Structures are given as C-alpha cells and as structure tokens.
Tab-separated table of C-alpha atoms and ligand atoms in Angstrom:
chain	number	residue	atom	x	y	z
A	1	MET	CA	0.000	0.000	0.000
A	2	THR	CA	1.357	3.446	-0.871
A	3	VAL	CA	1.093	6.022	1.910
A	4	ARG	CA	-0.309	9.315	0.599
A	5	ILE	CA	1.468	12.179	2.350
A	6	GLY	CA	0.578	15.843	2.658
A	7	VAL	CA	3.384	18.316	3.417
A	8	ILE	CA	2.575	21.526	5.315
A	9	GLY	CA	5.099	24.308	4.768
A	10	THR	CA	6.990	24.501	1.466
A	11	GLY	CA	9.958	26.602	2.557
A	12	VAL	CA	13.514	25.222	2.549
A	13	MET	CA	12.783	22.114	4.631
A	14	GLY	CA	9.241	21.429	3.427
A	15	ALA	CA	10.289	21.522	-0.221
A	16	GLU	CA	13.228	19.241	0.590
A	17	HIS	CA	11.012	16.769	2.446
A	18	ALA	CA	8.560	16.732	-0.477
A	19	ARG	CA	11.332	15.998	-2.968
A	20	VAL	CA	12.841	13.249	-0.820
A	21	LEU	CA	9.468	11.613	-0.147
A	22	GLN	CA	8.502	11.738	-3.802
A	23	GLY	CA	11.826	10.616	-5.215
A	24	ASN	CA	13.790	8.646	-2.600
A	25	VAL	CA	11.338	7.009	-0.194
A	26	SER	CA	9.665	3.783	-1.296
A	27	GLY	CA	6.001	3.237	-0.438
A	28	ALA	CA	5.184	6.934	-0.274
A	29	THR	CA	3.749	9.561	-2.570
A	30	VAL	CA	3.195	13.265	-1.958
A	31	THR	CA	-0.423	13.992	-2.827
A	32	ALA	CA	-0.764	17.458	-1.309
A	33	VAL	CA	1.258	20.450	-0.199
A	34	ALA	CA	0.098	23.543	1.674
A	35	ASP	CA	1.605	26.912	2.445
A	36	THR	CA	0.124	30.279	3.386
A	37	VAL	CA	2.479	31.636	0.714
A	38	TYR	CA	0.379	29.987	-1.967
A	39	ASP	CA	2.807	30.566	-4.840
A	40	ARG	CA	5.379	28.532	-2.903
A	41	ALA	CA	2.904	25.697	-2.490
A	42	LYS	CA	2.022	25.789	-6.189
A	43	ALA	CA	5.706	25.622	-7.175
A	44	VAL	CA	6.321	22.499	-5.072
A	45	ALA	CA	3.008	21.019	-6.242
A	46	ALA	CA	4.124	21.469	-9.854
A	47	GLU	CA	7.468	19.799	-9.068
A	48	THR	CA	5.922	16.798	-7.293
A	49	GLY	CA	2.559	16.442	-9.048
A	50	ALA	CA	0.735	17.068	-5.767
A	51	ARG	CA	-2.391	19.111	-5.088
A	52	SER	CA	-1.791	22.535	-3.554
A	53	PHE	CA	-3.699	24.040	-0.659
A	54	GLN	CA	-3.427	27.392	1.048
A	55	SER	CA	-4.616	26.156	4.431
A	56	ALA	CA	-3.124	23.441	6.611
A	57	GLU	CA	-6.609	22.442	7.751
A	58	GLU	CA	-7.728	21.698	4.187
A	59	LEU	CA	-4.693	19.498	3.628
A	60	ILE	CA	-5.079	17.640	6.933
A	61	THR	CA	-8.751	16.840	6.294
A	62	SER	CA	-8.279	16.017	2.611
A	63	PRO	CA	-9.434	12.493	1.623
A	64	PHE	CA	-6.313	12.300	-0.547
A	65	VAL	CA	-4.004	12.459	2.494
A	66	ASP	CA	-3.263	9.493	4.800
A	67	ALA	CA	-0.414	11.086	6.797
A	68	VAL	CA	0.999	14.564	7.288
A	69	LEU	CA	4.521	15.996	7.457
A	70	ILE	CA	4.719	19.417	9.131
A	71	ALA	CA	7.560	21.739	8.135
A	72	SER	CA	5.879	25.061	8.857
A	73	HIS	CA	7.155	27.737	11.237
A	74	ASP	CA	7.845	26.397	14.738
A	75	THR	CA	5.058	28.535	16.210
A	76	ALA	CA	2.466	26.836	13.967
A	77	HIS	CA	3.421	23.257	14.862
A	78	ALA	CA	1.243	22.700	17.931
A	79	GLU	CA	-2.048	23.747	16.326
A	80	GLN	CA	-1.356	21.729	13.189
A	81	VAL	CA	-0.332	18.605	15.127
A	82	LYS	CA	-3.509	18.903	17.199
A	83	ALA	CA	-5.550	19.056	13.981
A	84	CYS	CA	-3.840	15.856	12.797
A	85	LEU	CA	-4.746	14.113	16.069
A	86	THR	CA	-8.335	15.296	15.698
A	87	SER	CA	-8.405	13.892	12.150
A	88	GLY	CA	-6.751	10.673	13.312
A	89	LYS	CA	-3.860	11.097	10.891
A	90	PRO	CA	-0.253	10.150	11.687
A	91	VAL	CA	2.032	13.160	11.669
A	92	LEU	CA	5.772	13.693	11.379
A	93	CYS	CA	6.420	17.142	12.815
A	94	GLU	CA	9.762	18.855	12.239
A	95	LYS	CA	11.581	19.757	15.454
A	96	PRO	CA	10.709	21.313	17.760
A	97	LEU	CA	7.270	19.794	18.394
A	98	ALA	CA	6.601	23.240	19.878
A	99	PRO	CA	8.829	25.929	21.397
A	100	ALA	CA	6.859	25.997	24.683
A	101	VAL	CA	6.621	23.210	27.258
A	102	GLY	CA	2.894	23.786	27.816
A	103	GLU	CA	2.111	23.244	24.127
A	104	CYS	CA	4.160	20.036	24.076
A	105	GLN	CA	2.527	18.796	27.282
A	106	ASP	CA	-0.948	19.390	25.838
A	107	LEU	CA	-0.096	17.351	22.741
A	108	VAL	CA	1.399	14.490	24.776
A	109	SER	CA	-1.699	14.403	26.961
A	110	LEU	CA	-4.098	14.647	24.008
A	111	GLU	CA	-2.320	11.839	22.160
A	112	ALA	CA	-2.282	9.607	25.245
A	113	SER	CA	-5.973	10.196	25.945
A	114	SER	CA	-7.424	10.177	22.453
A	115	VAL	CA	-5.459	7.718	20.338
A	116	ARG	CA	-6.098	3.980	20.258
A	117	GLY	CA	-3.348	1.910	18.635
A	118	ASN	CA	0.068	3.281	17.715
A	119	PRO	CA	0.920	6.838	18.760
A	120	LEU	CA	0.266	9.223	15.884
A	121	ILE	CA	2.961	11.812	16.610
A	122	SER	CA	6.556	11.449	15.393
A	123	VAL	CA	9.081	14.285	15.670
A	124	GLY	CA	11.892	15.017	13.214
A	125	PHE	CA	15.008	14.725	15.355
A	126	MET	CA	16.635	13.300	12.260
A	127	ARG	CA	20.177	13.129	13.643
A	128	ARG	CA	19.092	9.876	15.339
A	129	PHE	CA	19.034	8.437	11.783
A	130	HIS	CA	22.407	9.894	10.762
A	131	PRO	CA	24.690	6.862	10.181
A	132	ALA	CA	27.663	8.512	11.934
A	133	TYR	CA	25.633	9.277	15.080
A	134	GLN	CA	24.206	5.732	15.000
A	135	GLY	CA	27.716	4.300	14.735
A	136	LEU	CA	28.902	6.448	17.620
A	137	LYS	CA	25.976	5.326	19.783
A	138	ALA	CA	26.598	1.651	18.947
A	139	GLN	CA	30.303	1.858	19.885
A	140	LEU	CA	29.427	3.703	23.080
A	141	ARG	CA	26.967	0.973	24.011
A	142	GLU	CA	29.611	-1.688	23.294
A	143	GLY	CA	31.894	0.019	25.826
A	144	VAL	CA	34.638	0.668	23.268
A	145	ILE	CA	35.905	3.702	25.244
A	146	GLY	CA	34.782	2.570	28.690
A	147	GLN	CA	32.434	4.813	30.597
A	148	PRO	CA	31.754	8.190	28.891
A	149	LEU	CA	33.065	11.141	30.949
A	150	MET	CA	32.281	14.211	28.845
A	151	MET	CA	30.984	15.165	25.418
A	152	LEU	CA	31.932	18.099	23.218
A	153	SER	CA	29.508	19.234	20.497
A	154	SER	CA	29.512	22.064	17.991
A	155	HIS	CA	26.620	23.233	15.846
A	156	ARG	CA	27.679	25.978	13.439
A	157	ASN	CA	25.600	27.457	10.642
A	158	VAL	CA	26.828	29.797	7.923
A	159	ARG	CA	24.171	32.396	8.752
A	160	SER	CA	21.205	32.742	11.075
A	161	TYR	CA	17.625	32.652	9.808
A	162	PRO	CA	15.669	35.937	9.882
A	163	GLY	CA	13.222	36.644	12.688
A	164	GLY	CA	14.970	34.595	15.365
A	165	ASP	CA	16.373	35.622	18.753
A	166	SER	CA	18.546	34.205	21.537
A	167	ALA	CA	15.741	31.966	22.777
A	168	SER	CA	14.905	30.543	19.344
A	169	THR	CA	18.581	29.707	18.857
A	170	ILE	CA	17.969	27.255	21.722
A	171	THR	CA	14.477	26.001	20.797
A	172	ASN	CA	15.070	25.756	17.032
A	173	SER	CA	18.766	24.967	16.567
A	174	GLY	CA	20.312	23.936	19.892
A	175	ILE	CA	17.362	21.560	20.353
A	176	HIS	CA	19.231	19.111	18.113
A	177	GLU	CA	22.134	18.849	20.567
A	178	ILE	CA	19.687	18.636	23.482
A	179	ASP	CA	17.937	15.624	21.943
A	180	ILE	CA	21.044	13.877	20.612
A	181	THR	CA	22.911	14.219	23.929
A	182	ALA	CA	20.256	12.322	25.906
A	183	TRP	CA	19.834	9.836	23.028
A	184	LEU	CA	23.547	9.080	22.610
A	185	LEU	CA	24.190	8.760	26.364
A	186	ASP	CA	20.931	6.947	27.126
A	187	SER	CA	20.561	9.294	30.071
A	188	PRO	CA	18.237	12.275	30.655
A	189	ILE	CA	19.639	15.783	31.045
A	190	GLU	CA	19.142	16.822	34.688
A	191	THR	CA	20.796	20.251	35.027
A	192	VAL	CA	21.900	22.922	32.557
A	193	SER	CA	23.694	26.244	32.426
A	194	TRP	CA	23.907	28.761	29.617
A	195	HIS	CA	26.963	30.886	28.799
A	196	ALA	CA	27.606	33.841	26.513
A	197	PRO	CA	30.985	34.187	24.822
A	198	ARG	CA	31.707	37.503	23.150
A	199	SER	CA	28.903	37.934	20.590
A	200	THR	CA	29.498	38.343	16.869
A	201	SER	CA	28.845	41.790	15.433
A	202	VAL	CA	27.126	40.437	12.306
A	203	ASP	CA	23.781	39.668	13.960
A	204	GLY	CA	22.337	42.078	16.500
A	205	SER	CA	19.170	40.007	16.961
A	206	ARG	CA	20.633	37.446	19.335
A	207	GLN	CA	23.534	36.288	21.476
A	208	ASP	CA	25.672	34.371	19.012
A	209	PRO	CA	27.570	32.065	19.712
A	210	GLN	CA	26.014	30.439	22.791
A	211	VAL	CA	27.493	27.729	25.020
A	212	PHE	CA	25.415	25.140	26.888
A	213	HIS	CA	26.578	22.930	29.759
A	214	LEU	CA	24.319	19.863	29.954
A	215	ARG	CA	24.712	17.425	32.864
A	216	THR	CA	23.045	14.028	32.355
A	217	ALA	CA	21.842	11.706	35.106
A	218	ASN	CA	24.862	9.426	34.527
A	219	GLY	CA	27.190	12.294	35.488
A	220	VAL	CA	28.500	13.067	31.988
A	221	LEU	CA	29.027	16.779	31.259
A	222	THR	CA	28.310	17.845	27.685
A	223	ILE	CA	29.609	21.174	26.435
A	224	VAL	CA	27.862	22.523	23.355
A	225	ASP	CA	28.610	25.560	21.239
A	226	VAL	CA	25.904	26.819	18.887
A	227	PHE	CA	27.117	29.492	16.458
A	228	LEU	CA	24.553	30.439	13.824
A	229	ASN	CA	26.674	33.063	12.040
A	230	ALA	CA	29.916	31.091	11.795
A	231	ARG	CA	30.269	32.133	8.162
A	232	TYR	CA	32.979	29.566	7.231
A	233	GLY	CA	30.586	26.672	6.588
A	234	TYR	CA	27.948	24.355	7.993
A	235	ASP	CA	29.880	22.392	10.617
A	236	VAL	CA	28.462	19.921	13.138
A	237	ARG	CA	30.912	18.107	15.447
A	238	CYS	CA	30.548	15.650	18.271
A	239	GLU	CA	33.152	13.871	20.394
A	240	VAL	CA	32.451	11.623	23.380
A	241	VAL	CA	35.466	11.312	25.687
A	242	GLY	CA	35.598	8.107	27.751
A	243	GLU	CA	37.880	6.345	30.215
A	244	THR	CA	39.996	4.650	27.525
A	245	GLY	CA	39.577	6.818	24.441
A	246	SER	CA	37.132	8.959	22.507
A	247	LEU	CA	34.531	8.523	19.788
A	248	GLU	CA	33.821	11.327	17.330
A	249	LEU	CA	31.758	11.996	14.246
A	250	ALA	CA	33.900	11.451	11.159
A	251	ARG	CA	33.910	14.409	8.799
A	252	PRO	CA	31.759	13.657	5.711
A	253	GLN	CA	33.653	12.160	2.787
A	254	GLN	CA	34.612	15.224	0.800
A	255	THR	CA	36.993	16.077	-1.980
A	256	MET	CA	40.337	17.439	-0.858
A	257	VAL	CA	41.956	19.878	-3.249
A	258	ASN	CA	45.751	19.731	-3.230
A	259	GLN	CA	47.054	22.646	-5.270
A	260	GLY	CA	49.560	25.499	-5.182
A	261	LEU	CA	51.281	24.323	-2.012
A	262	GLY	CA	47.857	24.145	-0.378
A	263	ARG	CA	45.356	21.488	0.692
A	264	SER	CA	41.691	22.336	1.271
A	265	ARG	CA	38.201	20.889	1.486
A	266	SER	CA	34.890	22.659	1.213
A	267	TYR	CA	32.019	22.942	3.694
A	268	ALA	CA	28.322	22.700	2.860
A	269	ASP	CA	26.328	25.943	2.918
A	270	ASP	CA	23.607	24.398	5.078
A	271	TRP	CA	22.480	21.151	6.754
A	272	ARG	CA	20.696	19.513	3.827
A	273	PRO	CA	23.668	17.844	2.115
A	274	VAL	CA	25.328	16.947	5.423
A	275	PHE	CA	22.202	15.190	6.746
A	276	ALA	CA	20.700	14.031	3.434
A	277	ASP	CA	20.932	10.347	4.462
A	278	ALA	CA	19.424	11.102	7.860
A	279	TYR	CA	16.378	12.839	6.379
A	280	ARG	CA	15.832	10.053	3.849
A	281	LEU	CA	16.299	7.233	6.380
A	282	GLN	CA	14.025	8.969	8.884
A	283	SER	CA	11.232	9.421	6.317
A	284	GLN	CA	11.647	5.842	5.069
A	285	ALA	CA	11.411	4.490	8.620
A	286	TRP	CA	8.276	6.570	9.242
A	287	VAL	CA	6.573	5.428	6.005
A	288	ASP	CA	7.523	1.802	6.639
A	289	SER	CA	5.953	1.947	10.104
A	290	LEU	CA	2.729	3.404	8.669
A	291	ALA	CA	2.544	0.824	5.882
A	292	SER	CA	3.151	-2.072	8.281
A	293	GLY	CA	1.015	-0.779	11.134
A	294	THR	CA	3.943	-0.884	13.552
A	295	PRO	CA	4.904	1.841	16.029
A	296	SER	CA	7.025	4.653	14.598
A	297	PRO	CA	10.745	4.324	15.468
A	298	LEU	CA	11.192	8.091	15.301
A	299	ALA	CA	11.388	10.451	18.281
A	300	SER	CA	8.053	10.560	20.099
A	301	ALA	CA	5.996	13.453	21.417
A	302	THR	CA	7.311	12.609	24.898
A	303	ASP	CA	10.926	12.779	23.642
A	304	ALA	CA	10.109	16.183	22.148
A	305	LEU	CA	8.473	17.382	25.374
A	306	ASN	CA	11.578	16.388	27.320
A	307	ALA	CA	13.812	18.237	24.833
A	308	THR	CA	11.690	21.379	25.120
A	309	ARG	CA	11.836	21.084	28.922
A	310	VAL	CA	15.643	21.252	28.679
A	311	ALA	CA	15.416	24.191	26.266
A	312	GLU	CA	13.172	25.988	28.743
A	313	ALA	CA	15.698	25.412	31.525
A	314	LEU	CA	18.470	26.829	29.316
A	315	ILE	CA	16.355	29.935	28.676
A	316	GLN	CA	15.839	30.253	32.432
A	317	SER	CA	19.605	30.018	32.917
A	318	MET	CA	20.143	32.593	30.159
A	319	ASN	CA	17.789	34.959	31.985
A	320	ALA	CA	19.530	34.258	35.299
A	321	GLY	CA	23.052	35.142	34.231
A	322	GLY	CA	24.122	31.576	33.561
A	323	ALA	CA	22.971	30.052	36.856
A	324	THR	CA	22.708	26.281	36.936
A	325	VAL	CA	19.038	25.271	36.500
A	326	ALA	CA	17.429	21.901	37.208
A	327	VAL	CA	15.305	20.434	34.405
A	328	ASN	CA	11.767	19.449	35.333
A	329	PRO	CA	11.597	15.652	35.632
A	330	GLU	CA	11.332	13.490	32.553
A	331	VAL	CA	7.849	12.694	31.370
A	332	THR	CA	6.986	9.175	30.254
A	333	ILE	CA	3.365	8.814	29.212
A	334	GLN	CA	2.519	5.588	27.396
A	335	ALA	CA	-0.195	5.937	24.781
A	336	GLN	CA	-2.992	3.345	24.980
A	337	SER	CA	-2.434	0.387	22.682
A	338	SER	CA	-4.971	-2.070	21.402
A	339	PRO	CA	-5.153	-4.749	18.678
A	340	GLY	CA	-6.128	-3.695	15.184
A	341	SER	CA	-5.413	-4.556	11.555
A	342	PRO	CA	-2.237	-3.254	9.892
A	343	LEU	CA	-2.610	0.156	8.315
A	344	GLU	CA	-6.035	0.774	9.870
A	345	ARG	CA	-4.449	0.288	13.310
A	346	THR	CA	-1.913	2.944	12.570
A	347	LEU	CA	-4.424	5.323	11.060
A	348	SER	CA	-7.147	4.514	13.578
A	349	HIS	CA	-8.270	6.955	16.224
A	350	VAL	CA	-11.079	7.042	18.719
A	351	HIS	CA	-12.988	9.250	21.047
B	1	ISE	C1	17.321	24.016	11.170
B	1	ISE	O1	15.927	24.097	11.432
B	1	ISE	C2	17.758	22.595	11.283
B	1	ISE	O2	17.047	21.719	11.707
B	1	ISE	C3	19.204	22.382	11.034
B	1	ISE	O3	19.517	21.000	11.186
B	1	ISE	C4	19.993	23.207	12.015
B	1	ISE	O4	21.370	23.079	11.745
B	1	ISE	C5	19.592	24.671	11.913
B	1	ISE	O5	20.319	25.412	12.873
B	1	ISE	C6	18.101	24.832	12.162
B	1	ISE	O6	17.732	26.193	12.035
C-alpha cells in the first residue's frame, strides 16, 4: 500500500522533504502540499505532481491524504499537530514539536488520551538516523571507550535565519544537541547552564555564539557551542570522551583539493547535504511503520516534550546570568495500545 502524504510548509525544509518523499522514499507519494504563501505551495506542487492548498486544515482533512509531514514555522506546529490528532492522521512534525513546554505537554496528553493503537505523533530529530551518530551510539553501548566522561559538540551554521532571537537559537537549533545528547548517552539531562561568549557583530538580533553545559543523570558533562553566524561553513561536530579513548563523528567524505602548495576541502552551505541520508532514512522508517502498522521508530511526542523542557531550563539560565538550573523531571506517558489490523491500526483513532 502506498502512503499518501501531505506536506505543510513549502519553505527550505518542506520543499526538501517533499522531494525526498517523492523521489527517494519507497512506499510513499506526496499527494498534497500547503503553504500560506500559496505561490510557494504551487511551485512544489508542480514539481511533485501534488495538489496545492493554502490552508493546513484543508490538507489535513483532505481524503487524498493518509499522513501529514509538518515543516511550517515552529510557532504553527502545535495547532497543526492537534488538527492531525483530531483527524486521526499520523504526523511527522519537524523539530521542535513546539517551542513551549505547555504546548508540548498538551499534545502528549491529548495523544495519550485520544489515540487507540500506535501513537500518531513522530518528531523530526533526524540526527538519530544519521549513520555517523548511530555508529557512535553503537560503539558507546559496546563500551569501546569505557564509561563516557564528557561530550563536546559544535553546531555551526553559515548564517542565522531571519526573525529569530537568543531563545529561538535554543528552541530551534540547539534543540538538536539537546535531543542527541540524551539519546547518545541513554541518560536524561538533569541540570543545565547557559553561557555567553563575546557575541558576533554580524547579527544584533541574538547572542551568538552560545554555550550550553548539559549534565546528564549518569554524570557526563556535555559542552555545546551553537554558532549560527559562523560564516565559514555548515559544521556539526561531536566527540564523546571516555575512560579509555574517545569517539567522534567522522567528517563527511569530501573532496580534498591539493594545489599550489595548499590542501583544502569545502564545507556545505547548510544542513541539507550533510544530513541528506538522515532525512531520507528517517522518512523511510516513518513510512515503513505506517505501511506495516507498527509503532514509529522516530522520536516521540514525549521525547520532544523532554527536549523542550531542557530548552526551557536553558532559557531560564540565560535569563539568570548563567545560573545552573534543574530540568523538570522526565515525562513518560505511554499511549494506549490495542489490537487492530495493519494500516487501519496505525491510522485509527477514537474518542
Ligand atoms: C534548522 O531548522 C535545522 O534543523 C538544522 O539542522 C539546524 O542546523 C539549523 O540550525 C536549524 O535552524
């Protein structure tokens, strides 16, 4: 059975998701796209052969859509995810599920109380599907470096996106390191502190770079730098230092240019080429789970709520001069499960 997917938001990421789903994910087809900027929706519709809508609600309720991928602005996620739950349609929502803890909590509670069968919400923390992060996690679990002691991560963009601020740097970009830290270490983040190096002069809208200290329940201290106006290239790094060695992300296979007494390699301009496999593997895993009626292996609404709780604590620390802040306890709400037939079970919904 082919899963018919509607994509909400046809900006950079939405257009990319539509292309990947249409061209590189088996068992899926993009039947609808929506964007308030209707010309953008029509352009992606023309490229993919999908219908175009101006409203998210029309797409979500369309009889031509079995499942929804949300790549709209972060502030629109919660309302659109809620509409998917109301329509009983599985949804893959780009991170963050929502920038505010209350919005995430409401969605976790609504899903747990209103959905029979497999949870409907998946969240796009795609780095969990990045082969290099998966390899690092596997070696960590095998004890290759002994017990992990600390982790060093860098998340550097060429330029910041317009309309953001210091808080959205945390909830939109730094949220990746928040999620991947707990996922890699298999341990929740318990306390955080936020630090401000000297800020770059190229972006007056936010503190940039920012440094996070994340302490997980197993005692590991993770130090993260997020620099959205790094200029030199899109550069994501991660090294876990253990008792007998360290594990780190290998730089992507790139062409080295040896010329004129020099040796150089290029950086990507943004995240799409660096994480192309991760996006494709994540979408394939989501579609496969829908087609087989099995639970989604992607990050859950509860994972996303816990990540936004950490982001909120970092914002509290930012507003308290870098004081160490405890993260509200982890939330683990199990959605109800009940027998059902394959795809119907996944797409089913009650109450
Ligand atoms: C963007 O939304 C992403 O998800 C990228 O992976 C990240 O590097 C970037 O900072 C975010 O704005």
